[in-house]
PDB file of C-alpha atoms in Angstrom:
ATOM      1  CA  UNK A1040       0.000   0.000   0.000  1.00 72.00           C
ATOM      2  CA  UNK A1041       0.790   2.940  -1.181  1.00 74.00           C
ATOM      3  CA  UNK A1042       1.569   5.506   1.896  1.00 87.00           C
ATOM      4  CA  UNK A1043       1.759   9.627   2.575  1.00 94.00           C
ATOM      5  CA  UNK A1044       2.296  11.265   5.685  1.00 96.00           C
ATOM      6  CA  UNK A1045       1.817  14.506   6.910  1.00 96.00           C
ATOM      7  CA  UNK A1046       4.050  16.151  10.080  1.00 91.00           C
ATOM      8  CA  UNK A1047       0.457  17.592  11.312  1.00 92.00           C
ATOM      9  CA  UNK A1048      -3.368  17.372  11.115  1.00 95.00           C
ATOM     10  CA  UNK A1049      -4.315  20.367  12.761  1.00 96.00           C
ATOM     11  CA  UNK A1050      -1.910  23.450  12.595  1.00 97.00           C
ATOM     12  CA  UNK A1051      -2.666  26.825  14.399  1.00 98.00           C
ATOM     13  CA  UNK A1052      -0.350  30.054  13.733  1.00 98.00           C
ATOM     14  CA  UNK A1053       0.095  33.786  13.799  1.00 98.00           C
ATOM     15  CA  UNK A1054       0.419  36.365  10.929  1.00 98.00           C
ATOM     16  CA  UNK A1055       3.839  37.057   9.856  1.00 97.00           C
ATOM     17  CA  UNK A1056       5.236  33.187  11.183  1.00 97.00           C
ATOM     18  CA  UNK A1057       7.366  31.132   8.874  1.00 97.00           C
ATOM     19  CA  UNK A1058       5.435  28.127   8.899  1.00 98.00           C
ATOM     20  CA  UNK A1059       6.556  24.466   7.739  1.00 97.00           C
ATOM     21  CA  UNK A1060       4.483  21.594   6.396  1.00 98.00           C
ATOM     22  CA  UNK A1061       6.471  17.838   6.105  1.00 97.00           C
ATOM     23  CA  UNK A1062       5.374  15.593   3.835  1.00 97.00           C
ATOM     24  CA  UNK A1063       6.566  12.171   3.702  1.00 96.00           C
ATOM     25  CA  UNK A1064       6.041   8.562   1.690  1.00 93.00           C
ATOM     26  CA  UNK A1065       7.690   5.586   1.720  1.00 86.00           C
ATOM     27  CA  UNK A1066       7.385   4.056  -1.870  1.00 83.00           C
ATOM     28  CA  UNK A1067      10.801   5.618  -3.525  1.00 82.00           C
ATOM     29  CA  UNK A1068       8.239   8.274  -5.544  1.00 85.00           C
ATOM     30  CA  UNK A1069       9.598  10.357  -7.971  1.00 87.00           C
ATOM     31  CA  UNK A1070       6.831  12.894  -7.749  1.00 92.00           C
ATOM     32  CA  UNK A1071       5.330  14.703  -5.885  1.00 95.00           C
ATOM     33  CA  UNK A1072       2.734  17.320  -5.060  1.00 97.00           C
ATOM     34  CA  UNK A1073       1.443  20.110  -3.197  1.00 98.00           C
ATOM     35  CA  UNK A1074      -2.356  21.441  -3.185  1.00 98.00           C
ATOM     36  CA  UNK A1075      -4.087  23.834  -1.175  1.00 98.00           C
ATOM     37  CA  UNK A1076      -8.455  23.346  -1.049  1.00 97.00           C
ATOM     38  CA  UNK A1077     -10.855  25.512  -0.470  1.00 95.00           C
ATOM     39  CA  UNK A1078     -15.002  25.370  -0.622  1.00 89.00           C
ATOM     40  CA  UNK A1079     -15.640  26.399  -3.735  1.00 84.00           C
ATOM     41  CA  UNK A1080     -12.437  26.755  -4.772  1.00 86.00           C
ATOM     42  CA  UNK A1081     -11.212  23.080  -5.377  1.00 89.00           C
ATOM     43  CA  UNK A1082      -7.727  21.544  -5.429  1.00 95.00           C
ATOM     44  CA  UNK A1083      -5.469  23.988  -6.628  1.00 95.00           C
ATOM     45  CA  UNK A1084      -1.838  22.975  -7.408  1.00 96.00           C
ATOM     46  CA  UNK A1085       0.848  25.295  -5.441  1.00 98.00           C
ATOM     47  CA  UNK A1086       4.125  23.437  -6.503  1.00 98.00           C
ATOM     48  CA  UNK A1087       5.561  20.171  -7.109  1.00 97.00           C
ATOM     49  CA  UNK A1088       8.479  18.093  -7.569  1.00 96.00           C
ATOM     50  CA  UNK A1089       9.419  15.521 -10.099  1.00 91.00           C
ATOM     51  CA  UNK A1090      13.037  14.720  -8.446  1.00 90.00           C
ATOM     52  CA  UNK A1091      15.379  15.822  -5.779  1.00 90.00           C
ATOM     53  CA  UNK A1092      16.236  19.261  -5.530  1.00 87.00           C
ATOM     54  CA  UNK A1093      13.910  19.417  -8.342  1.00 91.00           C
ATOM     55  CA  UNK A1094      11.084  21.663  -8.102  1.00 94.00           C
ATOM     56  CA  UNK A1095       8.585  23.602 -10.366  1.00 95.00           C
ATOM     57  CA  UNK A1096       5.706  26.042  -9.540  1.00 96.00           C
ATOM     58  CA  UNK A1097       1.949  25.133 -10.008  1.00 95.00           C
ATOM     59  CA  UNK A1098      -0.654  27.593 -10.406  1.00 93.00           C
ATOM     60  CA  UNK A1099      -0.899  29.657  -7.546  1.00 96.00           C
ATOM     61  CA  UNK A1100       2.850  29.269  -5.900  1.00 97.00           C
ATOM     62  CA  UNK A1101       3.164  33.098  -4.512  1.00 97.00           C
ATOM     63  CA  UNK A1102       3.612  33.472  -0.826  1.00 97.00           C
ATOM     64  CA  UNK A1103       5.209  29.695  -0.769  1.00 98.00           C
ATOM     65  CA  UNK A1104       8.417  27.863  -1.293  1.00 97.00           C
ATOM     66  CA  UNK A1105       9.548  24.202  -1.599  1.00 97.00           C
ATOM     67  CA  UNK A1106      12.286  22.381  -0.607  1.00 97.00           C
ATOM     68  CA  UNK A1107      13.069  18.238  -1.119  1.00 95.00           C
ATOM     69  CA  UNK A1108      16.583  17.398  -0.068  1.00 94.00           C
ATOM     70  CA  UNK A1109      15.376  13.610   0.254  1.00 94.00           C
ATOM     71  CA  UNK A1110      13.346  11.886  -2.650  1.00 92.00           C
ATOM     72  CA  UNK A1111      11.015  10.708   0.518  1.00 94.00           C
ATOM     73  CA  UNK A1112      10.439  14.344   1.755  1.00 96.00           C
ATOM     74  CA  UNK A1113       8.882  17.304   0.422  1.00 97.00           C
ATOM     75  CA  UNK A1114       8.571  20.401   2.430  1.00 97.00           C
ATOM     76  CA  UNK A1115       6.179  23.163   1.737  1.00 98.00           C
ATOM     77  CA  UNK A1116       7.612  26.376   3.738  1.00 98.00           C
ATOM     78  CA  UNK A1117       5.107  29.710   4.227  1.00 98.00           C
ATOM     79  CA  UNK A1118       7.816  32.370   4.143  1.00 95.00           C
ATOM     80  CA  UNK A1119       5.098  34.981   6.496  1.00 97.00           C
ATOM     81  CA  UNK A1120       2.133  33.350   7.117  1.00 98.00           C
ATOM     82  CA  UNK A1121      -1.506  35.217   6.364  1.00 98.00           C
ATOM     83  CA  UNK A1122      -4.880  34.813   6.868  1.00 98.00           C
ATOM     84  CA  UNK A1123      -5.648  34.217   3.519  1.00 97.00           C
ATOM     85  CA  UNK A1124      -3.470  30.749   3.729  1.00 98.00           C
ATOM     86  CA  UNK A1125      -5.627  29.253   6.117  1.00 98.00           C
ATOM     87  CA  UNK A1126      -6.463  26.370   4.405  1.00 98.00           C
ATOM     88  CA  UNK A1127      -6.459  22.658   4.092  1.00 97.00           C
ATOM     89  CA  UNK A1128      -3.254  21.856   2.626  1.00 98.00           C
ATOM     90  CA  UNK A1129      -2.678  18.659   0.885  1.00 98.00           C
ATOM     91  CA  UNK A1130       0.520  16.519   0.162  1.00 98.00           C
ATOM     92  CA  UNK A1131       0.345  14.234  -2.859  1.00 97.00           C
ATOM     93  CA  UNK A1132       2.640  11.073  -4.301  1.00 94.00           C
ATOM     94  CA  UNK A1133       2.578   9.255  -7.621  1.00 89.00           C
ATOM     95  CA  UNK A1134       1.676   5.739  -6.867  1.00 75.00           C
ATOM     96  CA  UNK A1135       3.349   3.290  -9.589  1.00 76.00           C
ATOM     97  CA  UNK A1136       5.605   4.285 -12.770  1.00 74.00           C
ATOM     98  CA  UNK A1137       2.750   4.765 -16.069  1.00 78.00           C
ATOM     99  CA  UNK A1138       0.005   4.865 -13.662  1.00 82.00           C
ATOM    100  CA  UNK A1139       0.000   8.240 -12.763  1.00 88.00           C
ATOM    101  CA  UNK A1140      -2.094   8.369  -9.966  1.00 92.00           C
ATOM    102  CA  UNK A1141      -1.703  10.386  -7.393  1.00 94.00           C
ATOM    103  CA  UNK A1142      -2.404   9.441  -3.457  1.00 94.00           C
ATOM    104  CA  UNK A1143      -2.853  12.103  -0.548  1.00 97.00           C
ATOM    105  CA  UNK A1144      -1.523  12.237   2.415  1.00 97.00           C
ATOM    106  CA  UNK A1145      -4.180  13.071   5.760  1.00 97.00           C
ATOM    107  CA  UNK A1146      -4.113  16.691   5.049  1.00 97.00           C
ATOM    108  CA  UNK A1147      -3.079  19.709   7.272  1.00 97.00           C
ATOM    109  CA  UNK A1148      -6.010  22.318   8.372  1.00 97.00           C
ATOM    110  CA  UNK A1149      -3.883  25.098   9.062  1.00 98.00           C
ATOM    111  CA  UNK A1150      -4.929  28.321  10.574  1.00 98.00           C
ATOM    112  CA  UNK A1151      -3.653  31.518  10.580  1.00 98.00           C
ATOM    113  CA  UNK A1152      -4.970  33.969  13.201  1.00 97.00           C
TER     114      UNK A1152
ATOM    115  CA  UNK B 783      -6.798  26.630 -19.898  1.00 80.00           C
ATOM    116  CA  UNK B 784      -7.149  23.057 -19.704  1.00 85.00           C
ATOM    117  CA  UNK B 785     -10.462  22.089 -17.367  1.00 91.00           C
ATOM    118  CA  UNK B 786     -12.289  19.464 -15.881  1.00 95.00           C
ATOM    119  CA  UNK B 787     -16.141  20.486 -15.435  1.00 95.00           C
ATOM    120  CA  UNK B 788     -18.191  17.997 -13.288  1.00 95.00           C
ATOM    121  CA  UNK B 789     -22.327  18.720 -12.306  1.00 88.00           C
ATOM    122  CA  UNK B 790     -21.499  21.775  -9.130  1.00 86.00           C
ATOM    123  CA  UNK B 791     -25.230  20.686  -8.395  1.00 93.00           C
ATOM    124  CA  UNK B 792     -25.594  18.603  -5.234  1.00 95.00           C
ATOM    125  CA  UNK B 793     -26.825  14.725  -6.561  1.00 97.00           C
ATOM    126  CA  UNK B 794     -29.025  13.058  -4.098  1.00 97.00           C
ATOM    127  CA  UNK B 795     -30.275   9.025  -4.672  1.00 98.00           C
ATOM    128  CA  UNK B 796     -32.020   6.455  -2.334  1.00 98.00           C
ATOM    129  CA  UNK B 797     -30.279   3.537  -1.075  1.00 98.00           C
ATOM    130  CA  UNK B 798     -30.065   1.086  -3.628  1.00 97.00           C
ATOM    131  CA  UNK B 799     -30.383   3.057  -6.243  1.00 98.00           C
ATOM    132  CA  UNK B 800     -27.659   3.558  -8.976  1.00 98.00           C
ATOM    133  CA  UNK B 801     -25.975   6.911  -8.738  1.00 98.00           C
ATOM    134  CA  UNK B 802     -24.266   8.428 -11.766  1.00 97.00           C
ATOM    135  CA  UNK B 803     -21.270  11.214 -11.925  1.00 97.00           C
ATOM    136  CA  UNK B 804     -19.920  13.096 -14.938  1.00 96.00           C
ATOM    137  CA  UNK B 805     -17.089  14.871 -15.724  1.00 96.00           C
ATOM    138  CA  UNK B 806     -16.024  16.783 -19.119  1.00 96.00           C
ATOM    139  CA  UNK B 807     -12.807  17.647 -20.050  1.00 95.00           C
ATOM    140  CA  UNK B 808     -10.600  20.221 -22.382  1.00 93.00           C
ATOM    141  CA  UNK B 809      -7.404  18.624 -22.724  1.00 90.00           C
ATOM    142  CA  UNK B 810      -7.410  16.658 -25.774  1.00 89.00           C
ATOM    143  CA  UNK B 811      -3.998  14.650 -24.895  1.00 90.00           C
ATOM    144  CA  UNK B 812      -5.366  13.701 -22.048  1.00 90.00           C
ATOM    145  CA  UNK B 813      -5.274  10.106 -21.965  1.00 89.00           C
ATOM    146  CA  UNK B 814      -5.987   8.720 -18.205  1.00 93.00           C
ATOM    147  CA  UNK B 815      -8.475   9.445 -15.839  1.00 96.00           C
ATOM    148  CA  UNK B 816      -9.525   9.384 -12.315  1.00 97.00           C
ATOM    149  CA  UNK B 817     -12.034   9.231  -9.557  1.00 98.00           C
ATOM    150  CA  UNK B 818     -11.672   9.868  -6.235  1.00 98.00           C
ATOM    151  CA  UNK B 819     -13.954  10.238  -2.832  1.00 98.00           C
ATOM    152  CA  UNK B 820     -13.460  12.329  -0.339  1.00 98.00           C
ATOM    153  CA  UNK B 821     -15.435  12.635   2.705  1.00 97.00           C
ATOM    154  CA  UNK B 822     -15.883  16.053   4.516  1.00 94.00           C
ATOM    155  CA  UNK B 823     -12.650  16.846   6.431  1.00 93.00           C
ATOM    156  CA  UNK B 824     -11.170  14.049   4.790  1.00 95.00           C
ATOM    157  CA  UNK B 825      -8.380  13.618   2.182  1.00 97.00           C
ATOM    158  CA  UNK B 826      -9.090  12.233  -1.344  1.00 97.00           C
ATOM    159  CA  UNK B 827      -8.901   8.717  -1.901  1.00 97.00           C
ATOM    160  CA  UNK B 828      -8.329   6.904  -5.150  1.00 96.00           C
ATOM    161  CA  UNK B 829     -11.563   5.638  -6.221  1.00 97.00           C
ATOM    162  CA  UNK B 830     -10.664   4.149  -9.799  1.00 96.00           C
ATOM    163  CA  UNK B 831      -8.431   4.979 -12.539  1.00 96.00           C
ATOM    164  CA  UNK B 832      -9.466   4.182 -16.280  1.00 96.00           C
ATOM    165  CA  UNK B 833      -7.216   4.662 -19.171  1.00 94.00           C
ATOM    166  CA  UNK B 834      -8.249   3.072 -22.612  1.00 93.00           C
ATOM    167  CA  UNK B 835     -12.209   4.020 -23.883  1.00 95.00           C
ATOM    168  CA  UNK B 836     -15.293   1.911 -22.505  1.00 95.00           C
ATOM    169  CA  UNK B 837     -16.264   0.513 -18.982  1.00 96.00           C
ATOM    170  CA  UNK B 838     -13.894  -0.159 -16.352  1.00 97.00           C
ATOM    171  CA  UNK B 839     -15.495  -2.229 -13.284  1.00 97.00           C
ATOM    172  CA  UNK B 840     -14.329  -2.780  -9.985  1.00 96.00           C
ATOM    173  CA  UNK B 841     -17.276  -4.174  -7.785  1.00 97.00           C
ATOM    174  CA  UNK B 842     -19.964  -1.563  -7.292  1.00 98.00           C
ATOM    175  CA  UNK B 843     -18.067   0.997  -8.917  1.00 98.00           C
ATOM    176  CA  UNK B 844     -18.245   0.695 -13.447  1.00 98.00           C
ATOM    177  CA  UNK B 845     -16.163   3.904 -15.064  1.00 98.00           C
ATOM    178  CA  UNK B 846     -16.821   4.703 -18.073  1.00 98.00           C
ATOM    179  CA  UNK B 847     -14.298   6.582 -20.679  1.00 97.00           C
ATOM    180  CA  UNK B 848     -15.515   8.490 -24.345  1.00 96.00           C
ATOM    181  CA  UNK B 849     -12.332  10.285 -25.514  1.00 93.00           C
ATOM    182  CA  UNK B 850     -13.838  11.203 -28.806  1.00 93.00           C
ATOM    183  CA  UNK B 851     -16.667  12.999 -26.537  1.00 93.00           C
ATOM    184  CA  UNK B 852     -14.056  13.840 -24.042  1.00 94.00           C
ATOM    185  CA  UNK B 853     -16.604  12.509 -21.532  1.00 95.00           C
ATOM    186  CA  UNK B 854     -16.134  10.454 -18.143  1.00 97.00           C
ATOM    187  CA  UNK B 855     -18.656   8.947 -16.029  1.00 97.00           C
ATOM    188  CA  UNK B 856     -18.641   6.831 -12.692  1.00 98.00           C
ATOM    189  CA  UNK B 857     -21.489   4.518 -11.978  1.00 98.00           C
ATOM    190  CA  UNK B 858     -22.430   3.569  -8.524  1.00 98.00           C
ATOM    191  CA  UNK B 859     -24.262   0.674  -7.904  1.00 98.00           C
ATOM    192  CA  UNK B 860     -26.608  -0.304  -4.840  1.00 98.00           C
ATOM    193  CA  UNK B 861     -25.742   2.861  -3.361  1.00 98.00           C
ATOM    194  CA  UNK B 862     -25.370   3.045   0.227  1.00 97.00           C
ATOM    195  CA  UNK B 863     -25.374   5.916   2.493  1.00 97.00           C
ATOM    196  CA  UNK B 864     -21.857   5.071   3.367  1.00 97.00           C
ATOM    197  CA  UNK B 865     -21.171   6.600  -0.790  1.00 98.00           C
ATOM    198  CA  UNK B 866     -22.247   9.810   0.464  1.00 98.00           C
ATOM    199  CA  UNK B 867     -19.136  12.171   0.031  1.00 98.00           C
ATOM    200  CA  UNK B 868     -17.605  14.460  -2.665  1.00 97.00           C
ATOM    201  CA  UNK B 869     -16.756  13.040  -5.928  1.00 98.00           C
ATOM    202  CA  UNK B 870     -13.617  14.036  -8.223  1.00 97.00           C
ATOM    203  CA  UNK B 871     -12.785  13.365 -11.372  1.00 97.00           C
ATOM    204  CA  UNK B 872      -9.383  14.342 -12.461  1.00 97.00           C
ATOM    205  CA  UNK B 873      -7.570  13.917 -15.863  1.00 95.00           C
ATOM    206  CA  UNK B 874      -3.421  13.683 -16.115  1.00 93.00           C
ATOM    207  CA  UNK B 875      -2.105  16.879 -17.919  1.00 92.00           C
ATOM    208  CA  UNK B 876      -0.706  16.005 -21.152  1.00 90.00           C
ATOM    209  CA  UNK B 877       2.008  19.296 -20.838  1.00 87.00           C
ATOM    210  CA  UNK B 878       3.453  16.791 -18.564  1.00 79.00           C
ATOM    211  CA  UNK B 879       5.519  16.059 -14.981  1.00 83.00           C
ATOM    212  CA  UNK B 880       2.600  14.093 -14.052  1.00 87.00           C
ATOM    213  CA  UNK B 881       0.422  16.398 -12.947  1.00 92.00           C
ATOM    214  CA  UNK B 882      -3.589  15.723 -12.882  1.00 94.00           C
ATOM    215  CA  UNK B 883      -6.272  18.874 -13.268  1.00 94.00           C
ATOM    216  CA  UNK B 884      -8.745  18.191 -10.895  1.00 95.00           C
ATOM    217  CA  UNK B 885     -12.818  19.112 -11.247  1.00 95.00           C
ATOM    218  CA  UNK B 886     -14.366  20.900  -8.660  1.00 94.00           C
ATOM    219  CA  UNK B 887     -16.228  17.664  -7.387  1.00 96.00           C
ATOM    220  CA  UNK B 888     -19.956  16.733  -7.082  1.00 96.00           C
ATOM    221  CA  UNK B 889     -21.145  16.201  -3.566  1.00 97.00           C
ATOM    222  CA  UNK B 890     -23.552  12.669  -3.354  1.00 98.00           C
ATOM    223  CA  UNK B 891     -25.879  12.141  -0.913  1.00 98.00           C
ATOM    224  CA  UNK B 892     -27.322   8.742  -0.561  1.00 98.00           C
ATOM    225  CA  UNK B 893     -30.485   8.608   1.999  1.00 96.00           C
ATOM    226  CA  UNK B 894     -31.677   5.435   3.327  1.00 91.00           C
TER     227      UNK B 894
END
């Protein structure tokens, strides 16, 4: 089985922080993926990552960075965290080689107060 | 802008009846397809993938794939109430690295 971790489920912090999300899975995946969702708004695609150190931006990346030292790990940093990222943020990994599908991770509702 | 559209209206069935979703999509090179559930407050989860046109079945679940229509469907049979969640259908980008566009979802509710 094909498996995604996230470093948090619930995530609560102040305007202006530098906030770090962890994502992690365990299958040797070459890519990976970060969304953000909101109601009404869908998944949106903020960046992702096709191989270490390798990193492109999706459609809305401003405000965020990325970082994968590890092919397991990819980071998603908020340089100064606002209210308007308070979100549910979600990591994804592609499964199998010519499959391309994608499995989440548990998701991080984040706050920012 | 390459988009999937799925029904933004709420679909509501009775138990045991057969629910169907629908998705439509831009992206001509798009060649694989997706469904996943997701429950409120709940990550997606993988539902079925279909790749070649016609049905694809996998117990209660039957997708079905028109490329020349650019047209995907999911089938639910004997729905239960435990169905009742978000639906999203997703297509792989053809531009590349993987990525899937995502529809906005259709929420199902399935009352007993």
């Amino acid at each position: 089985d094909v498996k995604v971790t996230q470093s948090s489920r619930y995530l609560v912090k102040r305007t202006g922080e530098k906030v770090f999300l962890e994502c992690v899975q365990d299958m040797d995946h070459e890519n990976m993926f970060w969304y953000r969702q909101d109601p009404g708004l869908g998944l949106r695609l903020i960046y992702f990552s096709y191989d270490v150190k390798m990193k492109e931006k999706g459609d809305i990346p401003e405000g965020y960075s990325v970082s994968r030292e590890k092919k397991e790990r990819f980071s998603l940093i908020l340089e100064s965290a606002s209210t308007n990222q308070t979100s549910m943020y979600l990591c994804a990994s592609v499964g199998f080689p010519g499959t391309y599908e994608q499995y989440f991770g548990p998701g991080t509702r984040l706050t920012v107060t | 802008q390459k988009e999937v559209e799925q029904n933004s209206r709420p679909l509501s069935v009775p138990e045991g009846a057969i629910a169907s979703l629908n998705c439509t999509y831009s992206d001509r090179g798009s060649q694989s397809f997706f469904w996943y559930r997701q429950y409120s407050g709940k990550s997606p989860e993988l539902i079925m993938s279909i790749y070649s046109n016609g049905d694809k079945e996998d117990g209660r679940f039957t997708a079905q794939l028109n490329k020349a229509s650019q047209y995907v469907s999911l089938l639910i049979r004997d729905s239960q109430p435990s169905d009742s969640a978000t639906y999203l259908c997703a297509g792989r980008d053809s531009g590349g690295y993987n990525k899937l566009i995502f529809g906005a979802g259709t929420r199902l509710a399935v009352h007993p």
